[in-house]
């Protein structure tokens, strides 16, 4: 064979043989070769297991999906190219054979609000935002709207409200609505929405699951009733994660419980230090006994593990003082994400909730004096020292 031919064929398409790699390799092939057309036909028809095309599935993604479904106690999962793609796929699947109406919590990540208002609503879906924490009032809204699906976050971004998922799931089931829970902030290390009756748990895998700031990804985990429909929609739409990102996410998840345990403990210490600092007006953290959702927190979150996000307001601060404070940070990284091994701080009005109108933000309680800290795996004393010196700069 000539070099041009060898260059494209040599070494490829070997049977894996008896060797079982300990960790899943990165399978980059876009399509798969079969000894015969008959075999390929059976795989296409799903009469026999196998891979034929990477938009349908890919061994690296399948391994991650099996891992995510196992952590979230789901039937199956879909690895997506971003958290927003995962939220979108769960909405499309939930509404596929239901009333095209979404009832969403009125505290959600900004891009999720944009997706609902700027993508779902113009496509003919009715969208309504409501209080999901007052369960009696919520039940009345469900009776009135009869939504096809309900969308909430376990721990809301950025004010850390904790939803009564178990009660909401009962109401959703009685109303025939699918419950989608964005579990990004809690992770399955703290809470598993499907065990409480949700139909979908979705994640921005970019955050805690991957955990190292080097992946953009999302995961939808679902129950048996929605799995086939999720995969069919995925084959049609093609929102899938790349195999390299799958590999990194699996690698990240291996240390998820360790990272979360440590970060939750550090976040408790940071939150109580902030609460006694004279420059801090208010701390939002689920360990606070005066938290509006204290009863749900006691029921749903493990004792001592309240997540690793701490949001707080600087006394009398506006954009200028917040910029001064955040510019003075030396260890905590100023960046738009969360859930990494390093501590990060974000200014919600400028990033996560930038697309939301000031009036809508005001209604949500997201003020110009609010910042959101994602507590990382550094020594907690170093994190506190950095916050302390930056607060002196801001004052
Ligand atoms: C709660 C929540 N859901 C979804 C997303 C979207 O994830 P991604 O940025 O991976 O698309 C984010 C991103 O910050 C988030 O915080």
mmCIF file of N, CA and C in Angstrom, residues 99-209:
data_model
loop_
_atom_site.group_PDB
_atom_site.id
_atom_site.type_symbol
_atom_site.label_atom_id
_atom_site.label_comp_id
_atom_site.label_asym_id
_atom_site.label_seq_id
_atom_site.Cartn_x
_atom_site.Cartn_y
_atom_site.Cartn_z
ATOM 1 N N UNK A 99 -48.377 18.953 28.333
ATOM 2 C CA UNK A 99 -48.771 20.345 28.103
ATOM 3 C C UNK A 99 -47.536 21.212 28.005
ATOM 4 N N UNK A 100 -47.473 22.076 26.993
ATOM 5 C CA UNK A 100 -46.260 22.878 26.777
ATOM 6 C C UNK A 100 -46.269 24.087 27.716
ATOM 7 N N UNK A 101 -46.047 23.776 28.980
ATOM 8 C CA UNK A 101 -46.155 24.805 30.004
ATOM 9 C C UNK A 101 -45.141 24.495 31.105
ATOM 10 N N UNK A 102 -44.286 25.476 31.415
ATOM 11 C CA UNK A 102 -43.245 25.280 32.440
ATOM 12 C C UNK A 102 -43.539 26.173 33.631
ATOM 13 N N UNK A 103 -43.512 25.593 34.818
ATOM 14 C CA UNK A 103 -43.602 26.372 36.045
ATOM 15 C C UNK A 103 -42.208 26.329 36.669
ATOM 16 N N UNK A 104 -41.582 27.493 36.774
ATOM 17 C CA UNK A 104 -40.182 27.528 37.223
ATOM 18 C C UNK A 104 -40.066 28.303 38.526
ATOM 19 N N UNK A 105 -39.103 27.893 39.350
ATOM 20 C CA UNK A 105 -38.825 28.627 40.591
ATOM 21 C C UNK A 105 -38.407 30.047 40.238
ATOM 22 N N UNK A 106 -38.763 31.002 41.102
ATOM 23 C CA UNK A 106 -38.360 32.372 40.777
ATOM 24 C C UNK A 106 -36.965 32.721 41.297
ATOM 25 N N UNK A 107 -36.168 31.705 41.620
ATOM 26 C CA UNK A 107 -34.744 31.925 41.882
ATOM 27 C C UNK A 107 -33.995 30.860 41.089
ATOM 28 N N UNK A 108 -33.392 31.289 39.990
ATOM 29 C CA UNK A 108 -32.682 30.359 39.103
ATOM 30 C C UNK A 108 -31.448 31.056 38.545
ATOM 31 N N UNK A 109 -30.535 30.268 38.012
ATOM 32 C CA UNK A 109 -29.370 30.805 37.301
ATOM 33 C C UNK A 109 -29.858 31.684 36.137
ATOM 34 N N UNK A 110 -29.163 32.808 35.902
ATOM 35 C CA UNK A 110 -29.599 33.785 34.910
ATOM 36 C C UNK A 110 -29.803 33.207 33.511
ATOM 37 N N UNK A 111 -28.888 32.358 33.052
ATOM 38 C CA UNK A 111 -29.012 31.822 31.687
ATOM 39 C C UNK A 111 -30.200 30.869 31.578
ATOM 40 N N UNK A 112 -30.571 30.230 32.690
ATOM 41 C CA UNK A 112 -31.754 29.355 32.674
ATOM 42 C C UNK A 112 -33.008 30.215 32.505
ATOM 43 N N UNK A 113 -33.016 31.364 33.178
ATOM 44 C CA UNK A 113 -34.145 32.297 33.010
ATOM 45 C C UNK A 113 -34.186 32.764 31.552
ATOM 46 N N UNK A 114 -33.024 33.104 30.992
ATOM 47 C CA UNK A 114 -32.971 33.544 29.587
ATOM 48 C C UNK A 114 -33.457 32.433 28.651
ATOM 49 N N UNK A 115 -33.039 31.191 28.919
ATOM 50 C CA UNK A 115 -33.477 30.063 28.081
ATOM 51 C C UNK A 115 -35.007 29.968 28.084
ATOM 52 N N UNK A 116 -35.583 30.091 29.284
ATOM 53 C CA UNK A 116 -37.044 29.984 29.388
ATOM 54 C C UNK A 116 -37.733 31.139 28.664
ATOM 55 N N UNK A 117 -37.216 32.362 28.892
ATOM 56 C CA UNK A 117 -37.908 33.538 28.354
ATOM 57 C C UNK A 117 -37.599 33.799 26.878
ATOM 58 N N UNK A 118 -36.357 33.524 26.469
ATOM 59 C CA UNK A 118 -35.952 33.910 25.114
ATOM 60 C C UNK A 118 -35.949 32.765 24.105
ATOM 61 N N UNK A 119 -36.018 31.528 24.605
ATOM 62 C CA UNK A 119 -36.016 30.382 23.682
ATOM 63 C C UNK A 119 -37.317 29.585 23.809
ATOM 64 N N UNK A 120 -37.667 29.206 25.041
ATOM 65 C CA UNK A 120 -38.851 28.340 25.207
ATOM 66 C C UNK A 120 -40.139 29.131 24.934
ATOM 67 N N UNK A 121 -40.251 30.320 25.535
ATOM 68 C CA UNK A 121 -41.495 31.077 25.396
ATOM 69 C C UNK A 121 -41.782 31.431 23.933
ATOM 70 N N UNK A 122 -40.787 31.972 23.182
ATOM 71 C CA UNK A 122 -41.068 32.273 21.772
ATOM 72 C C UNK A 122 -41.412 31.032 20.943
ATOM 73 N N UNK A 123 -41.051 29.823 21.445
ATOM 74 C CA UNK A 123 -41.395 28.631 20.668
ATOM 75 C C UNK A 123 -42.777 28.090 21.080
ATOM 76 N N UNK A 124 -43.517 28.875 21.855
ATOM 77 C CA UNK A 124 -44.906 28.502 22.156
ATOM 78 C C UNK A 124 -45.106 27.842 23.502
ATOM 79 N N UNK A 125 -44.059 27.813 24.329
ATOM 80 C CA UNK A 125 -44.190 27.221 25.664
ATOM 81 C C UNK A 125 -44.631 28.323 26.638
ATOM 82 N N UNK A 126 -45.607 28.033 27.466
ATOM 83 C CA UNK A 126 -46.012 28.997 28.495
ATOM 84 C C UNK A 126 -45.026 28.887 29.651
ATOM 85 N N UNK A 127 -44.491 30.021 30.097
ATOM 86 C CA UNK A 127 -43.519 30.001 31.190
ATOM 87 C C UNK A 127 -44.032 30.888 32.312
ATOM 88 N N UNK A 128 -44.019 30.325 33.533
ATOM 89 C CA UNK A 128 -44.384 31.152 34.682
ATOM 90 C C UNK A 128 -43.383 30.895 35.807
ATOM 91 N N UNK A 129 -42.992 31.987 36.472
ATOM 92 C CA UNK A 129 -42.070 31.863 37.606
ATOM 93 C C UNK A 129 -42.876 31.996 38.895
ATOM 94 N N UNK A 130 -42.504 31.205 39.889
ATOM 95 C CA UNK A 130 -43.275 31.242 41.134
ATOM 96 C C UNK A 130 -42.414 30.912 42.346
ATOM 97 N N UNK A 131 -42.942 31.245 43.511
ATOM 98 C CA UNK A 131 -42.321 30.881 44.783
ATOM 99 C C UNK A 131 -42.524 29.368 44.968
ATOM 100 N N UNK A 132 -41.443 28.618 45.148
ATOM 101 C CA UNK A 132 -41.607 27.165 45.351
ATOM 102 C C UNK A 132 -41.357 26.783 46.810
ATOM 103 N N UNK A 133 -41.091 27.775 47.661
ATOM 104 C CA UNK A 133 -40.721 27.473 49.047
ATOM 105 C C UNK A 133 -41.935 27.448 49.974
ATOM 106 N N UNK A 134 -42.958 28.224 49.599
ATOM 107 C CA UNK A 134 -44.224 28.178 50.342
ATOM 108 C C UNK A 134 -45.070 27.102 49.650
ATOM 109 N N UNK A 135 -45.068 25.908 50.237
ATOM 110 C CA UNK A 135 -45.559 24.740 49.512
ATOM 111 C C UNK A 135 -47.076 24.794 49.277
ATOM 112 N N UNK A 136 -47.833 25.421 50.192
ATOM 113 C CA UNK A 136 -49.295 25.497 49.989
ATOM 114 C C UNK A 136 -49.617 26.427 48.826
ATOM 115 N N UNK A 137 -48.951 27.584 48.815
ATOM 116 C CA UNK A 137 -49.183 28.543 47.718
ATOM 117 C C UNK A 137 -48.741 27.902 46.400
ATOM 118 N N UNK A 138 -47.633 27.160 46.442
ATOM 119 C CA UNK A 138 -47.110 26.513 45.231
ATOM 120 C C UNK A 138 -48.129 25.499 44.690
ATOM 121 N N UNK A 139 -48.710 24.739 45.598
ATOM 122 C CA UNK A 139 -49.684 23.728 45.199
ATOM 123 C C UNK A 139 -50.873 24.378 44.482
ATOM 124 N N UNK A 140 -51.282 25.550 44.972
ATOM 125 C CA UNK A 140 -52.406 26.252 44.315
ATOM 126 C C UNK A 140 -52.024 26.698 42.907
ATOM 127 N N UNK A 141 -50.772 27.200 42.764
ATOM 128 C CA UNK A 141 -50.323 27.644 41.434
ATOM 129 C C UNK A 141 -50.308 26.449 40.465
ATOM 130 N N UNK A 142 -49.878 25.291 40.958
ATOM 131 C CA UNK A 142 -49.847 24.093 40.103
ATOM 132 C C UNK A 142 -51.269 23.721 39.673
ATOM 133 N N UNK A 143 -52.207 23.769 40.620
ATOM 134 C CA UNK A 143 -53.617 23.458 40.288
ATOM 135 C C UNK A 143 -54.137 24.395 39.202
ATOM 136 N N UNK A 144 -53.736 25.648 39.342
ATOM 137 C CA UNK A 144 -54.233 26.684 38.421
ATOM 138 C C UNK A 144 -53.570 26.554 37.049
ATOM 139 N N UNK A 145 -52.238 26.395 37.025
ATOM 140 C CA UNK A 145 -51.533 26.417 35.733
ATOM 141 C C UNK A 145 -51.500 25.068 35.035
ATOM 142 N N UNK A 146 -51.577 23.995 35.795
ATOM 143 C CA UNK A 146 -51.439 22.639 35.249
ATOM 144 C C UNK A 146 -50.214 22.536 34.338
ATOM 145 N N UNK A 147 -49.022 22.760 34.902
ATOM 146 C CA UNK A 147 -47.824 22.752 34.059
ATOM 147 C C UNK A 147 -47.468 21.353 33.570
ATOM 148 N N UNK A 148 -46.805 21.291 32.416
ATOM 149 C CA UNK A 148 -46.285 20.018 31.928
ATOM 150 C C UNK A 148 -45.010 19.677 32.663
ATOM 151 N N UNK A 149 -44.306 20.741 33.100
ATOM 152 C CA UNK A 149 -43.084 20.462 33.843
ATOM 153 C C UNK A 149 -42.758 21.575 34.824
ATOM 154 N N UNK A 150 -42.052 21.176 35.875
ATOM 155 C CA UNK A 150 -41.658 22.105 36.950
ATOM 156 C C UNK A 150 -40.137 22.102 36.985
ATOM 157 N N UNK A 151 -39.545 23.290 37.058
ATOM 158 C CA UNK A 151 -38.080 23.395 37.025
ATOM 159 C C UNK A 151 -37.590 24.158 38.257
ATOM 160 N N UNK A 152 -36.707 23.506 39.010
ATOM 161 C CA UNK A 152 -36.164 24.149 40.218
ATOM 162 C C UNK A 152 -34.660 23.863 40.322
ATOM 163 N N UNK A 153 -33.988 24.617 41.190
ATOM 164 C CA UNK A 153 -32.598 24.294 41.542
ATOM 165 C C UNK A 153 -32.587 23.789 42.982
ATOM 166 N N UNK A 154 -31.760 22.786 43.271
ATOM 167 C CA UNK A 154 -31.695 22.237 44.633
ATOM 168 C C UNK A 154 -31.315 23.344 45.610
ATOM 169 N N UNK A 155 -30.167 23.968 45.322
ATOM 170 C CA UNK A 155 -29.706 25.121 46.097
ATOM 171 C C UNK A 155 -29.584 26.228 45.061
ATOM 172 N N UNK A 156 -30.346 27.309 45.239
ATOM 173 C CA UNK A 156 -30.481 28.261 44.137
ATOM 174 C C UNK A 156 -29.256 29.161 43.986
ATOM 175 N N UNK A 157 -29.047 29.599 42.763
ATOM 176 C CA UNK A 157 -27.922 30.445 42.372
ATOM 177 C C UNK A 157 -28.428 31.887 42.277
ATOM 178 N N UNK A 158 -27.922 32.852 43.021
ATOM 179 C CA UNK A 158 -26.814 32.805 43.968
ATOM 180 C C UNK A 158 -27.248 32.925 45.430
ATOM 181 N N UNK A 159 -28.577 32.957 45.725
ATOM 182 C CA UNK A 159 -28.993 33.274 47.103
ATOM 183 C C UNK A 159 -29.213 32.045 47.972
ATOM 184 N N UNK A 160 -28.945 30.868 47.411
ATOM 185 C CA UNK A 160 -28.864 29.630 48.178
ATOM 186 C C UNK A 160 -30.156 29.279 48.918
ATOM 187 N N UNK A 161 -31.294 29.494 48.236
ATOM 188 C CA UNK A 161 -32.549 28.980 48.773
ATOM 189 C C UNK A 161 -32.554 27.463 48.547
ATOM 190 N N UNK A 162 -33.070 26.705 49.490
ATOM 191 C CA UNK A 162 -33.085 25.243 49.363
ATOM 192 C C UNK A 162 -34.533 24.793 49.155
ATOM 193 N N UNK A 163 -34.781 24.170 48.013
ATOM 194 C CA UNK A 163 -36.152 23.819 47.636
ATOM 195 C C UNK A 163 -36.622 22.562 48.375
ATOM 196 N N UNK A 164 -37.901 22.536 48.791
ATOM 197 C CA UNK A 164 -38.465 21.316 49.402
ATOM 198 C C UNK A 164 -38.776 20.281 48.317
ATOM 199 N N UNK A 165 -37.726 19.690 47.775
ATOM 200 C CA UNK A 165 -37.856 18.830 46.585
ATOM 201 C C UNK A 165 -38.836 17.695 46.807
ATOM 202 N N UNK A 166 -38.797 17.084 47.997
ATOM 203 C CA UNK A 166 -39.697 15.954 48.264
ATOM 204 C C UNK A 166 -41.163 16.364 48.142
ATOM 205 N N UNK A 167 -41.505 17.536 48.721
ATOM 206 C CA UNK A 167 -42.910 18.005 48.674
ATOM 207 C C UNK A 167 -43.290 18.408 47.237
ATOM 208 N N UNK A 168 -42.340 19.080 46.574
ATOM 209 C CA UNK A 168 -42.606 19.516 45.195
ATOM 210 C C UNK A 168 -42.801 18.286 44.303
ATOM 211 N N UNK A 169 -42.007 17.241 44.548
ATOM 212 C CA UNK A 169 -42.125 16.011 43.743
ATOM 213 C C UNK A 169 -43.498 15.375 43.930
ATOM 214 N N UNK A 170 -44.017 15.393 45.173
ATOM 215 C CA UNK A 170 -45.357 14.817 45.418
ATOM 216 C C UNK A 170 -46.410 15.590 44.629
ATOM 217 N N UNK A 171 -46.284 16.928 44.660
ATOM 218 C CA UNK A 171 -47.261 17.772 43.954
ATOM 219 C C UNK A 171 -47.141 17.553 42.443
ATOM 220 N N UNK A 172 -45.904 17.473 41.954
ATOM 221 C CA UNK A 172 -45.680 17.261 40.512
ATOM 222 C C UNK A 172 -46.301 15.928 40.078
ATOM 223 N N UNK A 173 -46.056 14.898 40.868
ATOM 224 C CA UNK A 173 -46.571 13.558 40.500
ATOM 225 C C UNK A 173 -48.096 13.577 40.437
ATOM 226 N N UNK A 174 -48.712 14.189 41.458
ATOM 227 C CA UNK A 174 -50.179 14.232 41.488
ATOM 228 C C UNK A 174 -50.738 15.009 40.299
ATOM 229 N N UNK A 175 -49.959 16.002 39.819
ATOM 230 C CA UNK A 175 -50.440 16.835 38.711
ATOM 231 C C UNK A 175 -50.027 16.279 37.349
ATOM 232 N N UNK A 176 -49.286 15.182 37.329
ATOM 233 C CA UNK A 176 -48.819 14.597 36.058
ATOM 234 C C UNK A 176 -47.723 15.421 35.404
ATOM 235 N N UNK A 177 -47.049 16.256 36.192
ATOM 236 C CA UNK A 177 -45.965 17.096 35.640
ATOM 237 C C UNK A 177 -44.619 16.434 35.914
ATOM 238 N N UNK A 178 -43.671 16.658 35.003
ATOM 239 C CA UNK A 178 -42.310 16.145 35.224
ATOM 240 C C UNK A 178 -41.553 17.164 36.068
ATOM 241 N N UNK A 179 -40.792 16.690 37.042
ATOM 242 C CA UNK A 179 -39.987 17.607 37.861
ATOM 243 C C UNK A 179 -38.524 17.527 37.422
ATOM 244 N N UNK A 180 -37.989 18.693 37.022
ATOM 245 C CA UNK A 180 -36.565 18.794 36.653
ATOM 246 C C UNK A 180 -35.854 19.535 37.782
ATOM 247 N N UNK A 181 -34.793 18.938 38.294
ATOM 248 C CA UNK A 181 -34.038 19.591 39.366
ATOM 249 C C UNK A 181 -32.611 19.833 38.893
ATOM 250 N N UNK A 182 -32.208 21.102 38.864
ATOM 251 C CA UNK A 182 -30.813 21.426 38.577
ATOM 252 C C UNK A 182 -30.038 21.217 39.869
ATOM 253 N N UNK A 183 -29.232 20.155 39.881
ATOM 254 C CA UNK A 183 -28.552 19.739 41.114
ATOM 255 C C UNK A 183 -27.089 20.176 41.133
ATOM 256 N N UNK A 184 -26.778 21.196 40.316
ATOM 257 C CA UNK A 184 -25.384 21.631 40.173
ATOM 258 C C UNK A 184 -24.756 22.030 41.513
ATOM 259 N N UNK A 185 -25.476 22.825 42.320
ATOM 260 C CA UNK A 185 -24.873 23.359 43.553
ATOM 261 C C UNK A 185 -24.759 22.305 44.652
ATOM 262 N N UNK A 186 -25.697 21.335 44.673
ATOM 263 C CA UNK A 186 -25.663 20.349 45.765
ATOM 264 C C UNK A 186 -24.789 19.158 45.401
ATOM 265 N N UNK A 187 -24.865 18.738 44.151
ATOM 266 C CA UNK A 187 -24.202 17.527 43.641
ATOM 267 C C UNK A 187 -24.812 16.285 44.313
ATOM 268 N N UNK A 188 -24.668 15.119 43.673
ATOM 269 C CA UNK A 188 -25.217 13.908 44.297
ATOM 270 C C UNK A 188 -24.495 13.531 45.591
ATOM 271 N N UNK A 189 -23.386 14.194 45.882
ATOM 272 C CA UNK A 189 -22.722 13.910 47.163
ATOM 273 C C UNK A 189 -23.592 14.391 48.329
ATOM 274 N N UNK A 190 -24.440 15.408 48.095
ATOM 275 C CA UNK A 190 -25.289 15.926 49.184
ATOM 276 C C UNK A 190 -26.745 15.479 49.045
ATOM 277 N N UNK A 191 -27.222 15.401 47.830
ATOM 278 C CA UNK A 191 -28.663 15.145 47.647
ATOM 279 C C UNK A 191 -28.916 14.556 46.262
ATOM 280 N N UNK A 192 -29.837 13.601 46.180
ATOM 281 C CA UNK A 192 -30.136 12.953 44.903
ATOM 282 C C UNK A 192 -31.621 13.136 44.584
ATOM 283 N N UNK A 193 -31.935 14.111 43.718
ATOM 284 C CA UNK A 193 -33.339 14.462 43.463
ATOM 285 C C UNK A 193 -34.200 13.287 42.985
ATOM 286 N N UNK A 194 -33.632 12.345 42.208
ATOM 287 C CA UNK A 194 -34.475 11.250 41.715
ATOM 288 C C UNK A 194 -34.953 10.359 42.862
ATOM 289 N N UNK A 195 -34.144 10.255 43.905
ATOM 290 C CA UNK A 195 -34.574 9.465 45.073
ATOM 291 C C UNK A 195 -35.761 10.123 45.772
ATOM 292 N N UNK A 196 -35.907 11.433 45.561
ATOM 293 C CA UNK A 196 -37.006 12.163 46.210
ATOM 294 C C UNK A 196 -38.215 12.303 45.291
ATOM 295 N N UNK A 197 -38.137 11.717 44.085
ATOM 296 C CA UNK A 197 -39.306 11.711 43.212
ATOM 297 C C UNK A 197 -39.194 12.586 41.975
ATOM 298 N N UNK A 198 -38.044 13.245 41.763
ATOM 299 C CA UNK A 198 -37.886 14.037 40.538
ATOM 300 C C UNK A 198 -37.747 13.102 39.341
ATOM 301 N N UNK A 199 -38.063 13.633 38.142
ATOM 302 C CA UNK A 199 -37.896 12.839 36.921
ATOM 303 C C UNK A 199 -36.510 13.055 36.312
ATOM 304 N N UNK A 200 -35.955 14.253 36.525
ATOM 305 C CA UNK A 200 -34.647 14.593 35.940
ATOM 306 C C UNK A 200 -33.773 15.278 36.990
ATOM 307 N N UNK A 201 -32.477 14.918 37.010
ATOM 308 C CA UNK A 201 -31.485 15.720 37.733
ATOM 309 C C UNK A 201 -30.530 16.221 36.664
ATOM 310 N N UNK A 202 -30.318 17.539 36.600
ATOM 311 C CA UNK A 202 -29.390 18.060 35.593
ATOM 312 C C UNK A 202 -28.229 18.764 36.274
ATOM 313 N N UNK A 203 -27.120 18.811 35.542
ATOM 314 C CA UNK A 203 -25.907 19.425 36.078
ATOM 315 C C UNK A 203 -25.206 20.263 35.040
ATOM 316 N N UNK A 204 -24.638 21.358 35.499
ATOM 317 C CA UNK A 204 -23.528 21.929 34.769
ATOM 318 C C UNK A 204 -22.322 21.128 35.261
ATOM 319 N N UNK A 205 -21.834 20.191 34.429
ATOM 320 C CA UNK A 205 -20.682 19.372 34.827
ATOM 321 C C UNK A 205 -19.408 20.206 34.863
ATOM 322 N N UNK A 206 -19.488 21.382 34.256
ATOM 323 C CA UNK A 206 -18.408 22.373 34.295
ATOM 324 C C UNK A 206 -17.992 22.661 35.736
ATOM 325 N N UNK A 207 -18.932 22.493 36.669
ATOM 326 C CA UNK A 207 -18.729 22.929 38.052
ATOM 327 C C UNK A 207 -18.153 21.785 38.889
ATOM 328 N N UNK A 208 -18.906 21.334 39.904
ATOM 329 C CA UNK A 208 -18.329 20.373 40.854
ATOM 330 C C UNK A 208 -17.966 19.029 40.229
ATOM 331 N N UNK A 209 -18.746 18.548 39.246
ATOM 332 C CA UNK A 209 -18.493 17.196 38.743
ATOM 333 C C UNK A 209 -17.092 17.119 38.133
#
